[in-house]
Amino acid sequence: DYSAAMVYNLKSRTSTVSSLSLFVSLVGLVLSLISLRTTALLIKNPDYDSFCNINSQFNCNEVLTRSYSYLFGVPVSVYGAVYFLVVA
């Protein structure tokens, strides 16, 4: 039956999209938590050298210590972690 095949195909696609969405959300959550951890370590020790402090062009320390990485006094990575927890 054609309609049964369409329903099966739709369910299959929905399952694939849901799995992909969950995977991307989990990756986003992990990256947000890594960023938050790095921010906390930089607050505790301004001389901390993070793993992504590669050179002057690619330097997470510079990004995470700027005022732009905070919104209402809270690190942006906190908002990211909450977002990805809700989406997942």
XYZ file of C-alpha atoms in Angstrom:
88
model
C 0.000 0.000 0.000
C 1.415 3.395 -1.036
C 0.164 5.312 2.022
C 1.692 2.754 4.414
C 5.038 3.138 2.657
C 4.812 6.923 2.982
C 4.051 6.680 6.710
C 6.981 4.288 7.233
C 9.284 6.604 5.266
C 8.137 9.610 7.304
C 8.703 7.752 10.585
C 12.142 6.696 9.429
C 13.088 10.268 8.516
C 11.702 11.592 11.795
C 13.771 9.063 13.711
C 16.908 10.034 11.780
C 16.313 13.753 12.365
C 15.667 13.134 16.075
C 18.866 11.123 16.415
C 20.877 13.756 14.593
C 19.339 16.518 16.708
C 20.190 14.659 19.907
C 23.763 14.076 18.742
C 24.290 17.741 17.803
C 22.753 18.860 21.113
C 25.079 16.587 23.077
C 28.111 17.880 21.178
C 26.982 21.450 21.870
C 26.513 20.651 25.555
C 29.986 19.126 25.843
C 31.591 22.115 24.086
C 29.674 24.555 26.292
C 30.815 22.730 29.426
C 34.429 22.710 28.218
C 34.167 26.440 27.603
C 32.645 26.986 31.043
C 35.387 24.936 32.697
C 38.053 26.912 30.863
C 36.404 30.184 31.908
C 36.355 29.052 35.551
C 40.021 28.072 35.399
C 40.910 31.436 33.856
C 39.031 33.274 36.601
C 40.849 31.248 39.243
C 44.254 31.614 37.545
C 44.632 34.324 34.860
C 47.904 32.685 33.748
C 46.135 29.394 32.941
C 47.080 28.161 29.474
C 44.098 26.393 27.932
C 44.378 23.630 25.358
C 42.993 25.902 22.659
C 45.494 28.684 23.246
C 47.444 27.905 20.084
C 48.797 31.236 18.868
C 47.872 34.922 18.641
C 45.311 34.207 15.913
C 43.625 31.238 17.633
C 43.466 31.919 21.343
C 40.548 30.860 23.539
C 41.998 32.672 26.543
C 41.623 36.000 24.748
C 38.030 35.258 23.800
C 36.929 33.903 27.184
C 38.375 36.829 29.151
C 36.715 39.562 27.062
C 33.614 41.374 28.250
C 31.771 40.057 25.191
C 31.911 36.525 26.574
C 29.563 37.544 29.408
C 25.894 38.449 29.298
C 24.493 40.094 32.443
C 27.638 39.005 34.290
C 27.172 35.326 33.403
C 29.507 33.502 30.995
C 27.837 32.869 27.638
C 28.817 29.208 27.934
C 26.294 28.848 30.796
C 23.514 29.968 28.458
C 24.812 27.545 25.828
C 24.821 24.634 28.262
C 21.276 25.399 29.412
C 20.110 25.739 25.811
C 21.578 22.406 24.760
C 20.161 20.691 27.857
C 16.698 21.950 26.937
C 17.039 21.041 23.258
C 18.406 17.577 24.000
